[in-house]
XYZ file of N, CA and C in Angstrom:
765
model
N 5.247 -14.092 21.790
C 4.520 -13.915 20.558
C 5.542 -14.821 19.477
N 4.832 -15.541 18.676
C 5.678 -16.497 17.661
C 5.924 -15.530 16.532
N 6.879 -16.030 15.654
C 7.198 -15.471 14.601
C 6.146 -15.109 13.634
N 5.346 -16.076 13.441
C 4.169 -16.041 12.436
C 3.230 -15.018 12.911
N 3.053 -14.789 14.278
C 2.215 -13.712 14.929
C 2.788 -12.172 14.656
N 4.064 -12.285 14.589
C 4.762 -10.886 14.588
C 4.579 -10.439 13.099
N 4.728 -11.373 12.016
C 4.916 -11.121 10.677
C 3.410 -11.143 10.105
N 2.985 -10.099 9.772
C 1.485 -10.079 9.163
C 1.511 -10.801 7.783
N 2.654 -10.663 6.999
C 2.831 -11.252 5.575
C 4.150 -12.143 5.597
N 3.959 -13.252 5.051
C 5.125 -14.066 4.852
C 5.028 -14.425 3.384
N 6.288 -14.306 2.741
C 6.387 -14.595 1.369
C 7.442 -15.662 1.334
N 7.205 -16.839 0.482
C 8.210 -17.889 0.463
C 8.321 -18.289 -0.978
N 9.599 -18.094 -1.460
C 10.094 -18.394 -2.889
C 8.943 -18.073 -3.854
N 8.647 -16.713 -3.753
C 7.848 -16.169 -4.774
C 8.580 -15.769 -6.151
N 7.800 -16.310 -7.291
C 8.516 -16.058 -8.700
C 7.290 -15.826 -9.377
N 7.427 -14.674 -10.329
C 6.488 -14.383 -11.277
C 6.836 -13.917 -12.538
N 6.305 -14.582 -13.705
C 6.730 -14.180 -14.916
C 5.426 -13.913 -15.797
N 5.763 -13.079 -16.781
C 4.677 -12.643 -17.875
C 5.233 -13.223 -19.108
N 4.257 -14.053 -19.632
C 4.572 -14.648 -20.965
C 5.991 -15.117 -21.062
N 6.354 -15.654 -19.926
C 7.864 -16.581 -19.899
C 9.038 -15.401 -19.446
N 8.616 -14.173 -19.271
C 9.651 -13.266 -18.974
C 9.666 -13.036 -17.335
N 10.581 -13.318 -16.737
C 10.548 -13.308 -15.247
C 10.707 -11.859 -14.827
N 9.564 -11.554 -13.873
C 9.724 -10.269 -13.024
C 10.089 -10.422 -11.726
N 9.818 -11.308 -10.926
C 10.445 -11.586 -9.666
C 10.724 -12.963 -9.730
N 11.924 -13.009 -8.901
C 12.503 -14.474 -8.927
C 12.882 -15.015 -7.543
N 12.280 -16.008 -7.084
C 12.543 -16.492 -5.627
C 12.516 -15.703 -4.379
N 11.575 -14.898 -4.404
C 11.500 -13.857 -3.400
C 11.075 -14.555 -2.009
N 11.746 -14.480 -0.899
C 11.354 -14.732 0.569
C 11.654 -13.724 1.261
N 10.454 -13.207 1.865
C 10.590 -11.903 2.864
C 9.414 -12.036 3.838
N 9.659 -11.554 5.017
C 8.486 -11.528 5.955
C 8.226 -10.001 6.353
N 7.093 -9.607 6.425
C 6.600 -8.069 6.509
C 5.980 -8.086 7.972
N 6.508 -7.376 8.893
C 5.935 -7.305 10.202
C 4.712 -6.357 10.253
N 3.742 -6.961 11.094
C 2.528 -6.131 11.518
C 2.713 -4.823 12.042
N 1.764 -3.765 11.652
C 1.910 -2.457 12.063
C 3.214 -1.791 11.998
N 3.759 -1.918 10.935
C 4.818 -1.150 10.430
C 4.716 -0.835 9.175
N 5.527 0.294 8.671
C 5.476 0.590 7.183
C 6.799 0.041 6.595
N 6.535 -0.865 5.702
C 7.708 -1.377 4.918
C 7.883 -0.620 3.517
N 8.968 -0.095 3.213
C 9.119 0.502 1.958
C 9.828 -0.247 1.242
N 9.483 -0.375 -0.122
C 10.080 -1.213 -1.157
C 10.701 -0.311 -2.250
N 11.910 -0.288 -2.328
C 12.716 0.515 -3.204
C 13.312 -0.246 -4.312
N 13.823 0.456 -5.290
C 14.546 -0.127 -6.314
C 14.238 0.589 -7.599
N 15.189 0.397 -8.749
C 15.022 1.101 -10.040
C 13.857 0.500 -10.827
N 13.588 1.196 -12.016
C 12.510 0.434 -12.796
C 12.727 -0.788 -13.096
N 11.621 -1.619 -13.162
C 11.647 -3.063 -13.597
C 12.415 -4.027 -12.552
N 12.226 -3.398 -11.387
C 12.778 -4.291 -10.231
C 11.808 -5.208 -9.700
N 10.510 -5.107 -10.091
C 9.549 -6.053 -9.534
C 8.724 -5.521 -8.570
N 8.816 -4.250 -8.106
C 8.119 -3.738 -6.881
C 6.767 -3.711 -7.052
N 6.137 -3.172 -8.137
C 4.690 -3.107 -8.359
C 4.231 -4.423 -8.522
N 4.862 -5.325 -9.296
C 4.427 -6.637 -9.374
C 4.261 -7.502 -8.027
N 5.113 -7.081 -7.278
C 5.101 -7.645 -5.694
C 3.895 -7.098 -5.078
N 3.533 -5.815 -5.240
C 2.335 -5.356 -4.721
C 1.123 -6.221 -5.173
N 1.040 -6.229 -6.554
C -0.128 -6.829 -7.045
C -0.246 -8.352 -6.720
N 0.858 -8.891 -6.121
C 0.693 -10.145 -5.736
C -0.120 -10.247 -4.391
N 0.257 -9.262 -3.723
C -0.265 -9.464 -2.314
C -2.011 -9.229 -2.011
N -2.352 -8.719 -3.219
C -3.936 -8.850 -3.083
C -4.426 -9.484 -4.270
N -3.594 -10.044 -4.893
C -4.043 -10.991 -6.201
C -4.605 -10.042 -7.417
N -4.261 -8.960 -7.393
C -4.591 -8.228 -8.701
C -3.831 -8.821 -9.689
N -2.726 -9.501 -9.336
C -1.874 -10.055 -10.497
C -2.573 -11.102 -11.255
N -3.646 -11.584 -10.633
C -4.565 -12.593 -11.402
C -5.155 -12.104 -12.553
N -5.296 -10.804 -12.765
C -5.934 -10.107 -13.852
C -5.169 -9.868 -15.098
N -3.857 -10.101 -14.886
C -2.839 -9.803 -16.013
C -2.863 -10.984 -16.882
N -2.812 -10.724 -18.191
C -2.763 -11.959 -19.084
C -1.300 -12.474 -19.151
N -1.072 -13.812 -19.389
C 0.083 -14.570 -19.544
C 0.932 -14.621 -18.213
N 0.266 -14.300 -17.186
C 0.981 -14.371 -15.833
C 1.196 -15.705 -15.226
N 2.313 -16.173 -14.712
C 2.413 -17.482 -13.957
C 3.012 -16.955 -12.477
N 2.511 -17.538 -11.443
C 2.846 -17.236 -10.037
C 3.165 -18.572 -9.347
N 4.325 -18.548 -8.936
C 4.841 -19.821 -8.053
C 5.203 -19.243 -6.643
N 5.229 -20.347 -5.871
C 5.601 -19.859 -4.315
C 4.517 -19.565 -3.632
N 4.658 -19.092 -2.235
C 3.449 -18.900 -1.459
C 3.387 -17.550 -0.828
N 2.337 -17.002 -0.331
C 2.017 -15.784 0.416
C 1.143 -16.103 1.350
N 1.556 -15.886 2.645
C 0.755 -16.090 3.801
C 0.423 -14.832 4.459
N -0.771 -14.462 4.747
C -1.365 -13.405 5.488
C -2.166 -14.014 6.751
N -1.533 -13.678 7.948
C -2.003 -14.259 9.134
C -1.796 -15.761 9.146
N -0.864 -16.180 8.555
C -0.718 -17.670 8.518
C -1.422 -18.438 7.450
N -2.338 -17.736 6.759
C -3.143 -18.377 5.751
C -2.687 -18.104 4.366
N -2.576 -19.254 3.446
C -2.134 -18.932 2.090
C -3.095 -18.325 1.258
N -2.724 -17.095 0.703
C -3.830 -16.521 0.043
C -4.085 -16.962 -1.519
N -3.218 -17.733 -1.868
C -3.270 -18.566 -3.204
C -3.870 -19.952 -3.057
N -4.511 -20.141 -1.729
C -5.125 -21.462 -1.489
C -6.315 -21.589 -2.464
N -6.917 -22.808 -2.605
C -8.019 -22.924 -3.528
C -9.238 -22.400 -3.063
N -9.392 -22.212 -1.723
C -10.699 -21.797 -1.086
C -10.634 -20.518 -0.697
N -9.880 -19.682 -1.216
C -9.610 -18.217 -0.879
C -10.576 -17.262 -1.684
N -11.351 -16.569 -1.052
C -12.363 -15.753 -1.671
C -11.480 -14.345 -2.136
N -11.367 -14.165 -3.259
C -10.417 -13.006 -3.687
C -11.060 -11.848 -3.323
N -12.411 -11.678 -3.594
C -12.915 -10.423 -3.244
C -12.890 -10.026 -1.793
N -13.149 -10.874 -0.922
C -12.840 -10.686 0.540
C -11.476 -10.286 0.831
N -10.408 -10.953 -0.006
C -9.001 -10.627 0.251
C -8.685 -9.169 -0.046
N -9.232 -8.679 -1.242
C -9.012 -7.405 -1.614
C -9.561 -6.418 -0.838
N -10.574 -6.742 -0.040
C -11.190 -5.917 1.173
C -10.234 -6.007 2.096
N -9.512 -6.856 2.570
C -8.472 -6.890 3.577
C -7.267 -5.965 3.259
N -6.775 -6.296 1.900
C -5.835 -5.865 1.304
C -5.972 -4.695 0.509
N -6.141 -3.391 0.791
C -6.474 -2.440 0.167
C -5.267 -1.682 -0.593
N -5.472 -1.033 -1.897
C -4.285 -0.431 -2.564
C -4.720 0.925 -2.955
N -3.586 1.749 -3.008
C -3.643 3.199 -3.441
C -2.702 3.348 -4.336
N -3.089 3.798 -5.586
C -2.237 3.784 -6.724
C -1.468 5.173 -6.776
N -0.507 5.177 -7.719
C 0.205 6.498 -8.023
C -0.652 7.618 -8.457
N -1.582 7.278 -9.474
C -2.352 8.477 -9.991
C -3.751 8.213 -9.307
N -4.083 9.452 -8.473
C -5.538 9.424 -7.951
C -6.614 9.186 -8.981
N -7.671 8.181 -8.777
C -8.550 8.160 -9.554
C -9.969 8.126 -8.818
N -10.537 9.600 -8.705
C -11.853 9.835 -8.038
C -12.860 9.228 -8.969
N -13.845 8.797 -8.364
C -14.930 8.229 -9.091
C -15.820 9.411 -9.704
N -16.595 9.295 -10.594
C -17.663 10.469 -10.830
C -18.615 10.603 -9.721
N -18.976 11.832 -9.458
C -19.836 11.987 -8.382
C -19.118 12.894 -7.351
N -19.908 13.085 -6.231
C -19.358 13.841 -5.134
C -18.455 13.142 -4.232
N -17.733 13.801 -3.252
C -16.914 13.250 -2.344
C -17.659 12.291 -1.522
N -18.831 12.591 -0.947
C -19.495 11.731 -0.175
C -19.897 10.220 -0.932
N -20.217 10.492 -2.159
C -20.400 9.321 -3.046
C -19.161 8.503 -3.258
N -18.106 9.138 -3.363
C -16.764 8.467 -3.533
C -16.449 7.607 -2.189
N -16.747 8.281 -1.066
C -16.583 7.615 0.258
C -17.481 6.545 0.421
N -18.483 6.462 0.065
C -19.500 5.435 0.432
C -19.997 4.509 -0.530
N -19.451 4.530 -1.735
C -19.812 3.486 -2.770
C -19.287 2.101 -2.515
N -18.186 1.924 -1.932
C -17.517 0.639 -1.549
C -18.682 0.018 -0.359
N -18.896 0.853 0.469
C -19.733 0.484 1.766
C -21.187 0.028 1.354
N -21.736 0.824 0.264
C -23.182 0.584 -0.077
C -23.000 -0.847 -1.026
N -21.920 -1.006 -1.789
C -21.903 -2.245 -2.301
C -21.626 -3.525 -1.366
N -21.310 -3.148 -0.261
C -21.160 -4.321 0.930
C -22.555 -4.444 1.718
N -23.456 -3.537 1.169
C -24.841 -3.653 1.792
C -25.065 -2.641 2.950
N -24.137 -1.642 3.181
C -24.489 -0.632 4.207
C -25.324 0.281 3.656
N -26.480 0.541 4.179
C -27.464 1.424 3.723
C -27.974 2.708 4.633
N -27.670 2.630 5.777
C -28.165 3.536 6.569
C -27.349 4.889 6.525
N -27.874 5.860 6.239
C -27.127 7.182 5.968
C -26.331 7.637 7.183
N -27.002 7.590 8.384
C -25.875 7.941 9.521
C -24.773 7.029 9.652
N -24.937 5.703 9.332
C -23.618 5.011 9.514
C -22.640 5.242 8.525
N -23.255 5.422 7.348
C -22.232 5.612 6.032
C -21.587 7.069 6.255
N -22.099 8.118 6.699
C -21.424 9.304 7.140
C -20.536 9.233 8.095
N -20.728 8.380 9.265
C -19.930 8.314 10.260
C -18.705 7.537 9.781
N -18.807 6.448 8.962
C -17.760 5.765 8.535
C -16.781 6.507 7.603
N -17.591 7.393 6.783
C -16.859 8.284 5.862
C -16.006 9.438 6.598
N -16.583 10.023 7.555
C -15.848 10.881 8.445
C -14.572 10.393 9.015
N -14.753 9.192 9.715
C -13.692 8.647 10.331
C -12.529 8.336 9.427
N -12.921 7.862 8.158
C -12.039 7.558 7.198
C -11.072 8.738 6.704
N -11.963 9.865 6.196
C -11.358 11.166 5.832
C -10.529 11.684 6.996
N -10.869 11.529 8.216
C -10.078 11.966 9.485
C -8.709 11.278 9.464
N -8.764 9.831 9.137
C -7.603 9.218 9.117
C -6.711 9.553 8.056
N -7.197 9.967 6.884
C -6.385 10.292 5.825
C -6.013 11.893 5.723
N -6.443 12.592 6.961
C -5.964 13.946 7.098
C -6.679 14.916 6.098
N -7.866 14.447 5.858
C -8.535 15.200 4.731
C -10.022 15.864 5.231
N -10.493 15.439 6.324
C -11.644 15.796 6.709
C -11.880 17.274 6.975
N -10.912 18.196 7.641
C -11.158 19.502 7.825
C -11.260 20.207 6.479
N -10.581 19.726 5.419
C -10.541 20.533 4.325
C -11.897 20.159 3.496
N -12.572 19.097 3.686
C -13.797 18.959 2.919
C -15.115 18.727 3.732
N -15.026 18.882 5.139
C -16.094 18.529 5.781
C -17.437 19.318 5.490
N -17.278 20.575 4.749
C -18.339 21.494 4.191
C -18.541 21.311 2.856
N -17.928 20.234 2.189
C -17.820 20.234 0.474
C -18.219 18.785 0.128
N -18.694 17.868 1.152
C -19.096 16.568 1.002
C -19.898 16.302 -0.402
N -20.865 17.127 -0.742
C -21.729 17.211 -1.927
C -21.147 17.590 -3.161
N -20.093 18.182 -3.095
C -19.297 18.807 -4.271
C -18.707 17.512 -5.036
N -18.350 17.917 -6.281
C -17.674 16.878 -7.088
C -16.260 16.495 -6.544
N -16.060 15.315 -6.472
C -14.600 14.960 -6.056
C -13.410 15.530 -7.139
N -13.825 15.583 -8.366
C -12.926 16.014 -9.276
C -12.456 17.575 -8.869
N -13.201 18.364 -8.126
C -12.908 19.553 -7.854
C -11.626 19.883 -7.046
N -11.403 18.655 -6.349
C -10.183 18.625 -5.299
C -9.057 18.791 -6.083
N -7.810 19.340 -5.347
C -6.598 19.383 -5.778
C -5.906 18.004 -5.962
N -4.792 17.849 -6.717
C -4.067 16.508 -6.831
C -3.914 15.703 -5.585
N -3.365 16.592 -4.569
C -3.061 16.069 -3.307
C -4.154 15.680 -2.473
N -5.310 16.277 -2.708
C -6.469 16.022 -1.866
C -7.203 14.889 -2.524
N -6.995 14.866 -3.923
C -7.776 13.614 -4.555
C -6.944 12.405 -4.084
N -5.592 12.341 -4.009
C -4.907 11.237 -3.513
C -5.290 10.746 -2.064
N -5.580 11.825 -1.267
C -5.952 11.506 0.131
C -7.479 11.006 0.374
N -8.232 11.552 -0.703
C -9.523 11.022 -0.853
C -9.363 9.484 -1.307
N -8.536 9.108 -2.115
C -8.225 7.643 -2.590
C -7.887 6.876 -1.401
N -6.939 7.431 -0.582
C -6.650 6.723 0.556
C -7.813 6.603 1.649
N -8.620 7.694 1.811
C -9.497 7.473 2.734
C -10.745 6.621 2.189
N -10.944 6.428 0.757
C -11.842 5.660 0.362
C -11.452 4.030 0.504
N -10.296 3.803 0.426
C -9.772 2.616 0.781
C -9.799 2.274 2.271
N -9.559 3.277 3.154
C -9.792 3.168 4.602
C -11.014 2.957 5.168
N -11.953 3.397 4.346
C -13.476 3.085 4.722
C -13.811 1.781 4.692
N -13.290 0.902 4.015
C -13.567 -0.490 4.237
C -12.886 -1.256 5.029
N -11.917 -0.533 5.784
C -11.289 -1.020 6.972
C -10.440 -2.118 6.687
N -9.375 -1.925 5.631
C -8.653 -3.062 5.347
C -7.588 -3.248 6.451
N -7.023 -4.562 6.405
C -5.845 -4.764 7.492
C -4.619 -4.221 7.128
N -4.377 -4.400 5.604
C -3.016 -4.005 5.074
C -3.405 -3.066 4.012
N -2.541 -2.033 3.867
C -2.606 -1.018 2.991
C -1.352 -1.120 1.994
N -1.600 -1.427 0.652
C -0.513 -1.263 -0.138
C -0.703 0.171 -0.903
N 0.428 0.843 -1.141
C 0.652 2.113 -1.658
C 1.739 2.015 -2.786
N 1.217 2.460 -4.044
C 2.301 2.242 -5.118
C 2.784 3.547 -5.576
N 3.634 4.076 -5.133
C 4.143 5.372 -5.440
C 3.238 6.555 -5.204
N 2.632 6.577 -3.971
C 1.355 7.506 -3.930
C 1.660 8.813 -3.908
N 2.901 9.261 -3.923
C 3.199 10.724 -3.717
C 4.082 11.220 -4.913
N 4.121 10.462 -6.029
C 5.025 10.640 -7.260
C 4.511 11.848 -7.865
N 3.352 12.332 -7.955
C 2.973 13.556 -8.677
C 2.546 14.581 -7.763
N 2.819 14.629 -6.185
C 2.347 15.455 -5.317
C 3.390 16.410 -4.928
N 2.917 17.716 -4.735
C 3.863 18.703 -3.994
C 4.461 18.353 -2.715
N 5.463 19.048 -2.277
C 5.937 18.809 -0.899
C 5.032 18.538 0.196
N 3.963 19.728 0.169
C 3.151 19.812 1.312
C 2.204 18.512 1.164
N 1.445 18.178 0.090
C 0.769 16.906 0.143
C 1.569 15.722 0.419
N 2.666 15.786 -0.061
C 3.480 14.433 0.395
C 3.678 14.350 1.822
N 3.866 15.598 2.657
C 4.199 15.656 3.962
C 2.701 15.070 4.648
N 1.704 15.483 4.102
C 0.267 15.071 4.671
C 0.075 13.532 4.439
N 0.531 13.109 3.480
C 0.336 11.556 3.281
C 1.274 10.946 4.406
N 2.452 11.282 4.415
C 3.512 10.704 5.416
C 3.059 10.660 6.707
N 2.383 11.887 6.934
C 1.972 11.977 8.377
C 0.867 11.035 8.665
N -0.048 10.834 7.657
C -1.253 10.130 7.896
C -0.759 8.718 8.064
N 0.364 8.089 7.215
C 0.927 6.812 7.396
C 1.246 6.520 8.804
N 2.021 7.501 9.470
C 2.540 7.341 10.782
C 1.488 7.058 11.880
N 0.335 7.593 11.600
C -0.781 7.377 12.457
C -1.353 5.974 12.015
N -1.467 5.752 10.757
C -2.314 4.529 10.167
C -1.606 3.191 10.591
N -0.359 3.261 10.852
C 0.370 1.964 11.189
C 0.033 1.572 12.343
N -0.348 2.230 13.177
C -0.924 1.703 14.578
C -2.049 0.978 14.514
N -2.851 0.972 13.435
C -3.994 0.168 13.237
C -3.683 -0.892 11.970
N -2.827 -0.564 11.163
C -2.725 -1.202 9.884
C -1.295 -1.592 9.476
N -1.111 -2.581 8.724
C 0.137 -2.931 8.264
C 0.419 -2.157 6.721
N 1.328 -1.504 6.506
C 1.516 -0.792 5.421
C 2.503 -1.125 4.624
N 2.601 -1.326 3.259
C 3.612 -1.658 2.187
C 3.679 -0.504 1.193
N 4.794 0.208 1.322
C 4.920 1.550 0.377
C 6.076 1.320 -0.733
N 5.590 1.384 -1.889
C 6.399 1.356 -2.929
C 6.770 2.805 -3.273
N 7.989 3.182 -3.414
C 8.428 4.418 -3.709
C 9.831 4.484 -4.486
N 9.771 5.466 -5.466
C 11.008 5.595 -6.066
C 11.824 6.705 -5.586
N 11.285 7.312 -4.300
C 12.065 8.461 -3.634
C 12.648 7.732 -2.525
N 13.847 7.530 -2.282
C 14.671 7.025 -1.111
C 14.641 7.971 -0.066
N 14.471 9.116 -0.373
C 14.519 10.003 0.862
C 13.014 9.774 1.574
N 12.038 9.460 0.752
C 10.759 9.175 1.431
C 10.726 7.924 2.036
N 11.488 6.899 1.530
C 11.666 5.678 2.340
C 12.394 5.917 3.531
N 13.364 6.644 3.578
C 14.229 6.890 4.790
C 13.288 7.754 5.897
N 12.443 8.643 5.296
C 11.575 9.159 6.263
C 10.520 8.789 6.740
N 9.883 7.876 6.032
C 8.584 7.229 6.368
C 8.388 5.944 6.908
N 9.550 5.096 6.548
C 9.419 3.674 6.799
C 10.045 3.268 8.111
N 9.536 2.001 8.416
C 10.391 1.278 9.636
C 11.229 0.267 9.054
N 10.949 -0.396 7.977
C 11.803 -1.276 7.293
C 11.838 -0.823 5.925
N 12.895 -1.495 5.212
C 13.126 -1.170 3.860
C 13.679 -2.395 3.020
N 12.952 -2.557 2.008
C 13.403 -3.793 1.040
C 13.939 -3.199 -0.277
N 15.045 -3.623 -0.493
C 15.709 -3.154 -1.836
C 15.664 -4.199 -2.877
N 14.835 -3.891 -3.949
C 14.704 -4.979 -5.116
C 15.574 -4.509 -6.237
N 16.208 -5.493 -6.914
C 17.073 -5.231 -8.095
C 16.780 -6.336 -9.119
N 16.297 -6.223 -10.373
C 16.038 -7.099 -11.406
C 15.228 -8.202 -10.787
N 14.215 -7.870 -9.909
C 13.388 -9.059 -9.725
C 13.894 -9.726 -8.450
N 14.888 -9.480 -7.853
C 15.450 -10.235 -6.628
C 15.602 -9.159 -5.503
N 15.333 -9.672 -4.348
C 15.487 -9.007 -2.844
C 16.972 -8.956 -2.886
N 17.615 -7.861 -2.823
C 19.030 -7.636 -2.447
C 19.285 -7.551 -0.995
N 18.529 -6.720 -0.206
C 18.507 -6.450 1.326
C 17.424 -6.036 1.676
N 17.155 -6.300 2.957
C 15.955 -6.045 3.644
C 16.376 -5.978 5.295
N 15.878 -4.981 5.831
C 16.210 -4.718 7.375
C 15.555 -3.285 7.733
N 15.763 -2.940 9.042
C 15.274 -1.823 9.590
C 15.971 -0.682 8.742
N 15.114 0.343 8.515
C 15.355 1.613 7.548
C 16.759 2.085 8.056
N 16.755 2.552 9.280
C 18.142 3.226 9.689
C 19.225 2.336 9.258
N 19.296 0.988 9.340
C 20.413 0.188 9.189
C 20.575 0.259 7.591
N 19.545 0.129 6.925
C 19.846 0.108 5.401
C 20.297 1.483 4.823
N 19.846 2.553 5.404
C 20.456 3.834 5.009
C 21.771 4.359 5.647
N 22.060 3.634 6.707
C 23.362 4.282 7.408
C 24.546 3.097 7.237
N 23.988 1.913 7.161
C 25.093 0.936 7.023
C 24.565 -0.439 6.263
N 24.362 -0.197 5.057
C 23.993 -1.397 4.210
C 24.894 -2.296 4.041
N 24.292 -3.596 3.966
C 25.322 -4.614 3.983
C 25.950 -4.832 2.370
N 25.089 -4.533 1.528
C 25.406 -4.907 0.146
C 25.838 -3.447 -0.635
N 26.723 -3.673 -1.495
C 27.346 -2.665 -2.182
C 26.198 -2.027 -3.037
N 25.441 -2.916 -3.745
C 24.488 -2.441 -4.545
C 23.414 -1.555 -3.923
N 23.189 -1.891 -2.814
C 22.223 -1.014 -1.908
C 22.860 0.276 -1.725
N 24.058 0.436 -1.336
C 24.579 1.518 -1.148
C 24.685 2.448 -2.346
N 24.890 1.898 -3.459
C 25.034 2.449 -4.786
C 23.755 3.126 -5.208
N 22.688 2.268 -4.920
C 21.451 2.915 -5.412
C 20.934 4.042 -4.596
N 21.089 3.796 -3.034
C 20.681 5.019 -2.234
C 21.656 6.105 -2.471
N 22.769 6.070 -2.952
C 23.663 7.354 -3.281
C 23.327 7.850 -4.684
N 22.336 7.145 -5.266
C 22.097 7.624 -6.752
C 23.056 7.366 -7.811
N 23.902 6.156 -7.539
C 24.814 5.918 -8.592
C 24.235 5.222 -9.695
N 22.991 4.606 -9.616
C 22.250 4.064 -10.667
C 20.584 4.096 -10.338
N 20.005 3.805 -11.332
C 18.442 3.736 -11.080
C 17.771 4.876 -11.748
């Protein structure tokens, strides 16, 4: 297997600025397929900006300038012929604050599929059930699919948002601090789901919780002031970091 086949995402010399203020500077990193890569670092280190580049949500921000290249499966996602809508289906995202859509759990789960042209109720229900199971939510909601999604707890809402993303069968799942407002039990369920999901998906997890990064990820990238300080296997990053700044951040000396 070649390096390009092993690495689902390759980022080369990525720089991002907003109205001339640099958020990411000269970032080069390769993210392996079917692993969870945690991205850690203090506020304004470029973590969320990096996620937004991976599915080109960054395009929607005013005054943004992006240079460098990002390849997914060897194809430049910033190429002129890229269908951004299709890219965002391949690269799903789950945000820090769960945002259930108005309507029932079932309607939340099937809206994206119906927008893609899927109409048969049996097929829709099968896809919804499979995604809810992947998000470790099916057993809690299987008898409540016609109830309002807003009635779910915060942790359940976040898993619903994850399931809604999974229903579209993305290859890559981006997660932007998905457990920041959740209790420990809900956090554990999200982390458990991720361990199963990585067998079929590549996951990029931005988290401000270094303990979560240590528990849940295979590899960890430490960002500071828009630059990549260190990247490697999570065990190595947390037990024997090469860079002093990495060790100081992990130990809570700043951030």
